[in-house]
Coordinates of C-alpha atoms in Angstrom, one line a residue:
X972 CA -129.3 85.4 169.3
X973 CA -129.9 88.4 169.9
X974 CA -131.4 89.0 167.1
X975 CA -134.2 87.0 169.8
X976 CA -133.2 89.4 172.2
X977 CA -133.5 92.5 170.7
X978 CA -137.2 91.2 169.5
X979 CA -138.8 90.0 173.0
X980 CA -138.3 93.4 175.1
X981 CA -141.5 94.9 175.9
X982 CA -144.4 93.4 178.4
X983 CA -144.3 90.6 181.6
X984 CA -144.4 86.8 180.8
X985 CA -148.1 85.6 180.0
X986 CA -149.2 89.2 179.5
X987 CA -150.3 91.2 176.4
X988 CA -148.8 94.2 175.5
X989 CA -149.2 97.7 177.9
X990 CA -151.4 99.9 176.0
X991 CA -152.7 103.5 176.8
X992 CA -155.6 103.8 179.4
X993 CA -157.0 106.8 180.8
X994 CA -157.8 105.5 184.9
X995 CA -154.4 104.0 185.1
X996 CA -151.8 106.4 186.0
X997 CA -148.4 103.9 185.4
X998 CA -149.8 103.0 181.8
X999 CA -150.2 106.1 181.0
X1000 CA -146.7 107.2 182.6
X1001 CA -144.9 104.6 180.6
X1002 CA -146.4 105.2 177.2
X1003 CA -146.4 108.7 177.4
X1004 CA -142.2 108.1 177.7
X1005 CA -141.8 105.6 175.4
X1006 CA -143.5 106.0 173.0
X1007 CA -146.0 104.0 171.2
X1008 CA -145.9 100.2 172.3
X1009 CA -144.6 98.0 169.5
X1010 CA -146.8 94.2 169.2
X1011 CA -144.1 91.5 171.0
X1012 CA -144.8 87.7 171.5
X1013 CA -146.2 86.7 175.4
X1014 CA -142.1 85.5 176.5
X1015 CA -141.4 88.0 176.8
X1016 CA -140.6 91.5 179.3
X1017 CA -141.0 95.2 179.9
X1018 CA -138.5 98.1 179.3
X1019 CA -141.1 100.4 180.2
X1020 CA -141.8 102.6 183.0
X1021 CA -141.7 100.7 186.7
X1022 CA -141.1 97.1 184.5
X1023 CA -138.2 95.8 186.6
X1024 CA -140.4 96.3 189.9
X1025 CA -143.2 94.8 188.4
X1026 CA -142.0 92.2 186.9
X1027 CA -140.4 92.2 190.4
X1028 CA -144.4 92.0 192.1
X1029 CA -145.1 89.4 189.6
X1030 CA -142.3 87.5 190.4
X1031 CA -142.9 87.4 194.3
X1032 CA -140.6 89.7 195.6
X1033 CA -141.9 93.0 197.0
X1034 CA -139.2 95.5 195.2
X1035 CA -137.3 96.9 198.6
X1036 CA -133.9 98.4 196.6
X1037 CA -133.2 101.4 194.6
X1038 CA -132.4 100.4 191.1
X1039 CA -128.8 102.0 190.0
X1040 CA -126.8 100.3 188.3
X1041 CA -127.5 100.5 184.5
X1042 CA -126.4 98.8 181.4
X1043 CA -122.6 100.1 181.9
X1044 CA -122.0 99.3 185.5
X1045 CA -123.4 96.0 184.7
X1046 CA -121.1 95.4 181.7
X1047 CA -118.2 96.6 184.3
X1048 CA -120.0 94.9 187.0
X1049 CA -119.8 91.4 185.0
X1050 CA -116.4 91.6 183.8
X1051 CA -114.7 92.9 187.2
X1052 CA -116.2 89.8 188.9
X1053 CA -113.9 88.3 186.5
X1054 CA -110.8 89.6 187.1
X1055 CA -108.4 88.0 184.9
X1056 CA -105.4 90.8 185.4
X1057 CA -105.4 89.8 189.2
X1058 CA -106.6 86.8 188.8
X1059 CA -104.6 85.3 185.9
X1060 CA -100.8 86.3 188.0
X1061 CA -102.6 84.6 191.0
X1062 CA -103.6 81.9 189.5
X1063 CA -100.7 81.4 186.7
X1064 CA -98.8 78.6 188.7
X1065 CA -100.6 76.1 188.4
X1066 CA -101.1 75.4 184.9
X1067 CA -97.3 76.0 184.1
X1068 CA -96.0 74.4 186.6
X1069 CA -98.3 71.1 186.0
X1070 CA -98.0 70.7 182.3
X1071 CA -96.1 73.9 181.0
X1072 CA -96.8 76.6 178.7
X1073 CA -98.4 75.5 176.2
X1074 CA -100.9 73.7 178.8
X1075 CA -101.3 77.2 180.2
X1076 CA -102.7 78.8 176.5
X1077 CA -104.5 76.2 175.3
X1078 CA -106.0 75.1 178.6
X1079 CA -107.1 79.0 179.2
X1080 CA -108.5 78.8 175.6
X1081 CA -110.7 75.7 175.6
X1082 CA -111.7 77.1 179.1
X1083 CA -113.4 80.7 178.2
X1084 CA -115.0 78.1 174.7
X1085 CA -116.8 76.0 177.5
X1086 CA -117.3 78.9 180.3
X1087 CA -119.2 81.1 177.4
X1088 CA -121.5 77.8 176.9
X1089 CA -121.8 77.3 181.4
X1090 CA -122.8 81.1 180.9
X1091 CA -125.0 81.8 178.3
X1092 CA -127.4 78.8 179.9
X1093 CA -127.6 80.5 183.1
X1094 CA -128.0 83.7 181.9
X1095 CA -131.4 82.2 180.2
X1096 CA -132.3 80.4 183.0
X1097 CA -131.7 83.8 185.3
X1098 CA -133.2 86.7 182.3
X1099 CA -136.8 84.6 182.8
X1100 CA -136.4 85.4 186.9
X1101 CA -134.0 87.9 187.7
X1102 CA -134.3 88.4 191.3
X1103 CA -131.3 89.2 193.5
X1104 CA -131.8 84.8 194.1
X1105 CA -130.2 84.3 191.2
X1106 CA -130.4 80.7 190.2
X1107 CA -131.3 79.8 193.4
X1108 CA -134.5 81.6 192.4
X1109 CA -134.8 79.8 189.2
X1110 CA -135.0 76.2 191.1
X1111 CA -138.1 77.7 192.2
X1112 CA -139.8 77.4 188.3
X1113 CA -137.8 75.1 187.1
X1114 CA -138.8 71.7 189.5
X1115 CA -142.6 70.3 190.5
X1116 CA -143.5 72.1 193.9
X1117 CA -143.4 69.1 196.5
X1118 CA -139.4 69.0 195.3
X1119 CA -139.1 73.3 195.4
X1120 CA -137.6 72.9 199.4
X1121 CA -135.1 69.9 198.5
X1122 CA -133.0 70.9 195.4
X1123 CA -133.4 75.4 196.4
X1124 CA -132.1 74.0 200.0
X1125 CA -128.9 72.0 198.1
X1126 CA -128.1 74.5 195.5
X1127 CA -128.7 77.7 197.5
X1128 CA -125.9 76.7 200.1
X1129 CA -124.1 75.4 197.5
X1130 CA -124.5 78.2 195.3
X1131 CA -123.5 80.7 198.8
X1132 CA -120.5 78.5 200.0
X1133 CA -118.4 78.4 196.9
X1134 CA -119.2 82.4 196.2
X1135 CA -117.7 82.5 199.8
X1136 CA -114.9 80.5 198.6
X1137 CA -113.5 82.8 196.5
X1138 CA -114.5 85.9 198.2
X1139 CA -111.9 84.8 201.1
X1140 CA -109.7 82.9 198.4
X1141 CA -109.5 86.7 196.6
X1142 CA -108.7 88.7 200.1
X1143 CA -106.2 86.0 200.1
X1144 CA -104.4 86.4 196.6
X1145 CA -104.4 90.1 197.7
X1146 CA -102.6 89.9 201.1
X1147 CA -99.8 87.4 199.1
X1148 CA -99.7 89.7 196.3
X1149 CA -99.0 92.6 199.0
X1150 CA -96.7 90.4 200.7
X1151 CA -95.1 89.6 197.4
X1152 CA -94.4 92.9 196.7
X1153 CA -92.7 93.4 200.6
X1154 CA -90.5 90.6 199.5
X1155 CA -89.1 92.3 196.5
X1156 CA -88.1 95.5 198.0
X1157 CA -86.2 94.0 201.3
X1158 CA -82.7 94.0 201.4
X1159 CA -81.3 90.8 200.3
X1160 CA -78.2 88.9 201.9
X1161 CA -76.2 86.0 201.1
X1162 CA -79.0 85.7 197.6
X1163 CA -82.0 85.7 199.0
X1164 CA -84.2 88.3 200.6
X1165 CA -84.3 89.0 204.0
X1166 CA -87.9 89.0 204.1
X1167 CA -90.7 85.8 204.3
X1168 CA -94.3 85.9 205.4
X1169 CA -95.6 84.0 207.6
X1170 CA -98.9 82.5 208.0
X1171 CA -99.8 84.4 210.8
X1172 CA -99.4 88.0 208.4
X1173 CA -100.6 86.1 205.3
X1174 CA -104.3 85.9 207.5
X1175 CA -104.3 88.6 209.6
X1176 CA -103.9 91.2 206.1
X1177 CA -106.3 89.1 204.3
X1178 CA -108.9 89.6 206.9
X1179 CA -108.0 93.4 206.8
X1180 CA -108.3 93.0 203.0
X1181 CA -111.7 91.4 204.2
X1182 CA -113.1 94.8 206.2
X1183 CA -112.2 97.1 203.4
X1184 CA -114.4 95.5 200.7
X1185 CA -116.7 95.1 203.2
X1186 CA -117.0 98.8 204.3
X1187 CA -117.2 99.7 199.9
X1188 CA -120.5 97.2 200.1
X1189 CA -122.1 99.1 202.3
X1190 CA -122.4 102.2 200.0
X1191 CA -125.5 102.9 198.9
X1192 CA -126.4 101.2 195.3
X1193 CA -126.2 104.4 193.9
X1194 CA -122.3 105.1 195.0
X1195 CA -121.4 101.4 194.1
X1196 CA -122.7 102.4 189.9
X1197 CA -120.6 105.5 190.0
X1198 CA -117.6 103.1 191.7
X1199 CA -118.1 99.9 190.0
X1200 CA -117.9 102.1 186.1
X1201 CA -114.3 102.9 186.5
X1202 CA -114.0 98.9 187.5
X1203 CA -113.7 97.3 183.5
X1204 CA -112.1 100.2 182.1
X1205 CA -109.0 99.8 184.5
X1206 CA -108.7 96.2 184.1
X1207 CA -108.8 96.3 180.3
X1208 CA -106.7 99.4 180.2
X1209 CA -104.3 98.4 182.1
X1210 CA -104.1 94.7 180.8
X1211 CA -103.0 96.1 177.7
X1212 CA -100.7 98.5 179.2
X1213 CA -98.6 95.6 181.1
X1214 CA -98.6 93.3 177.8
X1215 CA -97.1 95.8 176.0
X1216 CA -94.0 97.1 178.8
X1217 CA -93.7 93.5 179.7
X1218 CA -93.2 92.5 175.9
X1219 CA -90.5 95.5 175.4
X1220 CA -88.7 95.3 178.8
X1221 CA -88.3 91.1 178.7
X1222 CA -84.5 91.6 177.1
X1223 CA -84.5 88.0 175.7
X1224 CA -87.9 86.0 175.1
X1225 CA -89.7 82.7 174.5
X1226 CA -89.7 81.5 171.1
X1227 CA -93.8 80.5 169.6
X1228 CA -92.9 77.1 169.3
X1229 CA -92.3 76.8 173.2
X1230 CA -94.9 79.0 173.7
X1231 CA -97.5 77.5 172.0
X1232 CA -96.5 74.1 172.1
X1233 CA -94.6 72.9 175.0
X1234 CA -96.6 70.6 177.2
X1235 CA -95.5 69.3 180.3
X1236 CA -96.1 66.5 182.8
X1237 CA -94.9 68.4 186.0
X1238 CA -98.0 66.1 187.8
X1239 CA -95.8 63.4 187.6
X1240 CA -98.9 61.6 186.6
X1241 CA -97.1 59.6 184.3
X1242 CA -99.7 61.3 181.3
X1243 CA -98.8 64.9 179.8
X1244 CA -102.4 64.0 178.9
X1245 CA -103.6 64.3 182.0
X1246 CA -101.0 67.0 183.0
X1247 CA -102.6 69.5 180.7
X1248 CA -105.9 68.9 181.6
X1249 CA -104.6 69.2 185.5
X1250 CA -103.9 73.1 183.8
X1251 CA -107.6 73.9 183.7
X1252 CA -107.5 75.0 187.3
X1253 CA -106.4 78.7 186.3
X1254 CA -109.3 79.2 183.7
X1255 CA -111.8 77.2 186.6
X1256 CA -110.8 79.7 189.2
X1257 CA -111.1 82.8 186.7
X1258 CA -114.1 82.3 184.8
X1259 CA -116.6 81.3 187.1
X1260 CA -119.1 83.4 189.3
X1261 CA -121.3 83.8 186.6
X1262 CA -124.8 83.9 188.6
X1263 CA -122.3 87.7 190.4
X1264 CA -123.8 89.8 188.2
X1265 CA -127.7 88.5 188.5
X1266 CA -127.6 89.1 191.9
X1267 CA -127.4 92.8 191.3
X1268 CA -130.5 92.0 189.1
X1269 CA -132.6 93.9 192.1
X1270 CA -130.1 97.3 191.5
X1271 CA -130.3 96.9 188.3
X1272 CA -132.3 99.2 184.7
X1273 CA -134.0 96.2 183.1
X1274 CA -132.3 93.2 184.5
X1275 CA -134.2 90.9 182.4
X1276 CA -131.6 91.7 179.5
X1277 CA -128.7 93.9 181.0
X1278 CA -127.7 90.6 182.9
X1279 CA -127.8 88.3 180.9
X1280 CA -126.0 90.3 177.7
X1281 CA -123.2 91.5 180.6
X1282 CA -122.6 88.2 181.3
X1283 CA -121.8 87.3 177.4
X1284 CA -120.0 90.3 176.8
X1285 CA -117.9 89.8 180.4
X1286 CA -117.2 85.7 179.3
X1287 CA -116.0 87.3 175.9
X1288 CA -114.0 90.4 177.0
X1289 CA -112.9 88.2 179.6
X1290 CA -111.6 85.2 178.1
X1291 CA -109.6 87.5 175.2
X1292 CA -108.0 89.7 177.7
X1293 CA -106.5 86.4 179.6
X1294 CA -105.5 85.2 177.1
X1295 CA -103.5 87.4 176.3
X1296 CA -102.0 87.7 179.1
X1297 CA -101.0 84.3 179.7
X1298 CA -99.4 84.3 176.2
X1299 CA -97.5 87.5 177.8
X1300 CA -96.4 85.4 180.7
X1301 CA -95.2 82.6 178.7
X1302 CA -93.4 84.9 176.6
X1303 CA -91.4 86.5 179.1
X1304 CA -90.2 82.9 180.6
X1305 CA -86.5 83.7 180.5
X1306 CA -85.7 81.1 183.0
X1307 CA -88.5 78.7 183.6
X1308 CA -86.8 77.6 187.1
X1309 CA -85.7 80.4 188.6
X1310 CA -88.8 81.6 187.3
X1311 CA -91.4 78.6 188.9
X1312 CA -88.4 79.6 192.9
X1313 CA -89.5 82.4 193.1
X1314 CA -88.7 84.1 196.8
X1315 CA -91.9 86.0 196.2
X1316 CA -94.4 83.1 196.1
X1317 CA -95.7 84.0 192.8
X1318 CA -94.0 84.0 189.3
X1319 CA -95.6 86.9 187.8
X1320 CA -94.3 88.9 190.3
X1321 CA -90.9 87.9 189.6
X1322 CA -91.5 88.6 185.7
X1323 CA -92.8 92.0 186.6
X1324 CA -89.6 92.8 188.6
X1325 CA -86.4 90.9 185.6
X1326 CA -88.8 93.1 183.4
X1327 CA -88.7 96.9 185.0
X1328 CA -87.0 96.3 188.4
X1329 CA -88.1 97.1 191.6
X1330 CA -89.3 100.1 190.2
X1331 CA -91.3 98.7 187.3
X1332 CA -92.1 95.8 189.1
X1333 CA -93.7 97.5 191.4
X1334 CA -96.1 100.0 189.2
X1335 CA -97.5 96.9 187.2
X1336 CA -98.0 94.7 189.6
X1337 CA -100.0 97.9 191.8
X1338 CA -102.5 97.1 189.1
X1339 CA -102.8 93.6 189.4
X1340 CA -103.1 94.4 193.2
X1341 CA -105.7 97.3 192.5
X1342 CA -108.1 94.9 190.0
X1343 CA -107.9 92.1 192.0
X1344 CA -109.4 94.5 194.4
X1345 CA -112.0 95.3 192.5
X1346 CA -112.8 91.2 191.6
X1347 CA -112.9 91.1 195.6
X1348 CA -115.5 93.6 196.5
X1349 CA -118.1 92.6 193.1
X1350 CA -117.4 88.8 194.3
X1351 CA -119.0 90.4 197.8
X1352 CA -121.3 92.2 196.9
X1353 CA -122.5 89.3 194.6
X1354 CA -122.4 87.2 198.2
X1355 CA -124.5 88.9 200.1
X1356 CA -126.6 90.4 197.8
X1357 CA -127.4 86.0 197.7
X1358 CA -127.4 86.2 201.5
X1359 CA -129.5 89.0 201.6
X1360 CA -131.8 86.8 199.0
X1361 CA -131.5 83.5 201.5
X1362 CA -132.3 85.0 204.5
X1363 CA -135.9 87.2 203.2
X1364 CA -136.3 82.9 201.8
X1365 CA -135.9 81.6 206.3
X1366 CA -132.7 79.4 204.6
X1367 CA -130.2 81.2 207.6
X1368 CA -130.4 81.6 211.1
X1369 CA -131.7 84.6 213.0
X1370 CA -132.7 84.9 209.9
X1371 CA -135.0 88.0 209.8
X1372 CA -131.7 90.2 211.2
X1373 CA -129.4 89.1 207.7
X1374 CA -132.3 90.5 205.8
X1375 CA -132.8 93.8 207.0
X1376 CA -132.0 96.8 204.3
X1377 CA -130.4 99.1 206.3
X1378 CA -132.2 102.3 205.9
X1379 CA -129.5 105.2 205.7
X1380 CA -128.2 102.8 201.9
X1381 CA -131.1 101.2 201.2
X1382 CA -129.0 98.2 200.5
X1383 CA -128.7 95.4 202.8
X1384 CA -125.6 95.7 204.6
X1385 CA -126.1 92.7 207.5
X1386 CA -125.9 90.6 204.7
X1387 CA -122.5 92.9 203.7
X1388 CA -121.0 92.3 207.7
X1389 CA -121.7 88.1 207.5
X1390 CA -119.9 87.7 204.6
X1391 CA -117.0 89.5 205.5
X1392 CA -117.6 87.7 209.1
X1393 CA -117.7 83.6 207.6
X1394 CA -115.2 84.6 205.4
X1395 CA -112.6 85.9 207.9
X1396 CA -113.0 82.6 209.5
X1397 CA -112.6 80.6 205.9
X1398 CA -109.0 82.7 205.7
X1399 CA -108.4 81.9 209.9
X1400 CA -107.9 78.1 208.6
X1401 CA -105.1 79.0 206.9
X1402 CA -103.5 80.4 210.2
X1403 CA -103.2 76.4 211.5
X1404 CA -103.7 74.5 207.5
X1405 CA -102.3 75.5 204.6
X1406 CA -103.8 72.7 203.6
X1407 CA -107.2 73.1 204.4
X1408 CA -107.3 76.5 202.7
X1409 CA -106.0 75.5 199.7
X1410 CA -108.8 72.8 200.0
X1411 CA -111.4 75.4 200.4
X1412 CA -110.3 77.7 197.7
X1413 CA -109.9 74.9 195.3
X1414 CA -113.4 73.7 195.4
X1415 CA -114.5 77.7 194.8
X1416 CA -115.3 76.4 190.8
X1417 CA -116.9 73.4 191.3
X1418 CA -119.5 74.0 194.0
X1419 CA -120.1 77.4 191.4
X1420 CA -120.6 75.3 188.4
X1421 CA -122.5 72.0 190.1
X1422 CA -125.0 74.6 191.6
X1423 CA -125.5 76.1 187.6
X1424 CA -125.3 72.6 186.3
X1425 CA -127.9 71.5 188.6
X1426 CA -130.7 73.8 188.0
X1427 CA -129.4 74.0 184.3
X1428 CA -130.2 69.4 184.1
X1429 CA -133.8 70.0 186.9
X1430 CA -134.9 72.7 183.9
X1431 CA -134.6 69.5 181.0
X1432 CA -135.6 66.9 183.5
X1433 CA -139.0 69.1 184.6
X1434 CA -139.9 70.6 181.2
X1435 CA -142.8 68.7 180.3
X1436 CA -144.0 69.0 183.5
X1437 CA -143.4 72.5 184.9
X1438 CA -144.1 75.4 183.2
X1439 CA -142.1 78.2 182.2
X1440 CA -141.8 81.4 181.6
X1441 CA -139.0 82.5 178.8
X1442 CA -137.1 85.5 179.2
X1443 CA -136.1 88.6 176.2
X1444 CA -132.9 86.5 176.4
X1445 CA -132.9 82.4 175.1
X1446 CA -131.2 80.8 172.4
X1447 CA -133.9 78.7 170.7
X1448 CA -133.4 76.0 169.1
X1449 CA -129.8 76.3 170.4
X1450 CA -130.5 75.8 173.8
X1451 CA -130.4 72.2 174.4
X1452 CA -127.0 71.5 172.7
X1453 CA -125.5 74.1 174.9
X1454 CA -127.0 73.3 177.7
X1455 CA -125.7 69.5 177.3
X1456 CA -122.3 70.6 176.5
X1457 CA -122.2 73.1 179.6
X1458 CA -123.5 70.0 182.0
X1459 CA -120.8 67.3 180.7
X1460 CA -117.8 69.8 180.7
X1461 CA -118.6 70.9 184.8
X1462 CA -118.9 67.1 185.4
X1463 CA -116.1 66.7 183.8
X1464 CA -113.6 69.1 184.9
X1465 CA -115.0 68.7 188.6
X1466 CA -113.8 65.4 188.4
X1467 CA -110.2 66.2 187.1
X1468 CA -110.0 69.9 189.6
X1469 CA -110.9 67.3 192.1
X1470 CA -107.6 64.9 191.7
X1471 CA -104.6 65.3 193.4
X1472 CA -102.4 67.8 191.3
X1473 CA -99.1 66.2 192.0
X1474 CA -97.8 62.3 192.0
X1475 CA -96.7 60.6 193.9
X1476 CA -99.8 61.7 196.5
X1477 CA -98.4 62.9 200.4
X1478 CA -100.4 64.1 203.1
X1479 CA -98.3 67.6 202.1
X1480 CA -99.6 67.7 198.2
X1481 CA -103.4 65.9 198.5
X1482 CA -105.7 67.3 197.2
X1483 CA -108.3 68.4 200.1
X1484 CA -111.3 69.6 197.6
X1485 CA -113.0 66.3 197.2
X1486 CA -112.9 66.1 201.3
X1487 CA -114.2 69.6 201.6
X1488 CA -116.4 69.1 199.1
X1489 CA -117.6 65.9 200.8
X1490 CA -118.0 68.3 204.8
X1491 CA -120.3 70.8 202.9
X1492 CA -122.7 68.0 201.6
X1493 CA -122.7 66.0 205.1
X1494 CA -123.4 69.0 206.2
X1495 CA -126.2 70.5 204.5
X1496 CA -128.3 67.3 204.6
X1497 CA -127.5 67.2 208.4
X1498 CA -129.1 70.1 208.5
X1499 CA -131.9 69.5 206.6
X1500 CA -133.3 66.0 207.7
X1501 CA -132.4 67.4 211.4
X1502 CA -135.5 70.7 211.1
X1503 CA -134.8 72.4 208.3
X1504 CA -136.7 70.8 205.9
X1505 CA -139.7 71.2 208.5
X1506 CA -139.8 75.3 207.9
X1507 CA -137.4 75.9 204.5
X1508 CA -140.7 75.9 201.3
X1509 CA -138.3 77.2 199.6
X1510 CA -138.0 81.3 198.6
X1511 CA -141.3 82.9 200.1
X1512 CA -143.1 84.1 197.2
X1513 CA -146.6 84.6 196.5
X1514 CA -146.5 82.9 193.0
X1515 CA -148.6 85.7 191.8
X1516 CA -146.9 85.6 188.0
X1517 CA -148.9 81.9 187.3
X1518 CA -151.8 83.5 188.8
X1519 CA -153.0 86.8 187.5
X1520 CA -154.7 87.3 185.1
X1521 CA -152.8 88.5 181.8
X1522 CA -155.4 91.2 181.0
X1523 CA -155.2 92.9 184.3
X1524 CA -151.3 93.8 184.8
X1525 CA -151.7 96.1 187.0
X1526 CA -153.6 94.7 189.8
X1527 CA -150.8 93.5 192.0
X1528 CA -149.1 96.7 192.0
X1529 CA -152.0 98.2 194.6
X1530 CA -150.5 97.5 197.4
X1531 CA -146.9 98.8 196.1
X1532 CA -145.6 102.5 195.7
X1533 CA -143.8 102.6 193.1
X1534 CA -141.7 105.2 192.1

């Protein structure tokens, strides 16, 4: 795979390699900067100066955002959007309650492998068409023209809502983590803390978190690049240090046999096997939003290559770090029942407290909150860029306003605050119904993953009818088998994750995610048939990638003043 990627840098799809031309300043400048151009095949993309914007113009969009994201900030962003140090503690209770320690450990291991298959399939498609729309935009180039609008509408809304639910849930969990810290530091009377967070406090703090993240995401791309560079190093280093600290400070650790072989039927379904499957909730919620990195493509240098590389590297790094954290937490479950019933509402917070006391536990917990905040900012950034890309194709009400680029920061600030407002409305539901807010959060992974496999299925279904220009990253002969694994896994695990997690099923423990999914589907399709189908045409591009003669690569640049 890597050999294929490295050997295919250098030109736009369908275009012969660029050569020096005294009548073409852009070509001359690029040739001077990169030296003698090597010979490449027709499916590769440009890496010379200005070729990111040249490719974007050929795809059909005018370059309006500034490219400041480098190789390392792109990788850091990809890792931070998964944010395992924050997400694993936030979701650790789910696999432990349903199936015990071995479920948490092996569900993460298996889920990470499957996540790599999905991410590789996504990376292959977005490498060909690196735009802020991500997989939503790719839809235009994998289905026949007469079906583009309907497919793009469904996939775009599914992707946007899945990301929004993820951002809202991240803010909500950060709020829970901060309030768990308050519980840890509240006076203890009669064996229990005196402070108990209310739904109002949790939601109010979550909205404040969203506003702070929105402020950060409103910065210029240059500042975002400088900030995000630190996200991944802090995540990884803090994870390793916390694992070492917990293993050293926890006095009586669990045995390896208990950690790796103990599977429980905590769900009450009468089957340890099914309880094990329910344990995939943690890894499914954490290891998703693979195309988040691609939503930054129009602000990334060499996006057709660096985006896919970052996606795959993020899954590998996050998979290993997340597995390390999960195993460590299981070893430190000194008293299973007491830790699971922690007054903080988060078992991992209790593990920290038991190991380091109030001071040491708070220091470790601070880094968990910090990394989860990084993840919230990264996820909001991806959601905002998706909203902006969707708006420039007139898919939202008042799209003209949401698709504006701020003249001061040169970023889509309006789209950022659209996401803040929308996610705040989602979190407000938590004041009235905890069941509904949990259901909305549970829809994150299925909605995003289904939006990915829908494009993969369309690509394979119509590949004999629709011309597809491969990007510099391609899996070659492994593409179809990996695609098949990814699609099969998402369908299977989505069905499992829609099941109630506890039996007997009651109104208080019902998994309402399927109801939320049905409502979203009904709403989007009703809106489509009510009028959107008459005005929405899919991604609004001029399709020059298929129309421009390959021997005239500079023709489309005459109307654009590229740097």
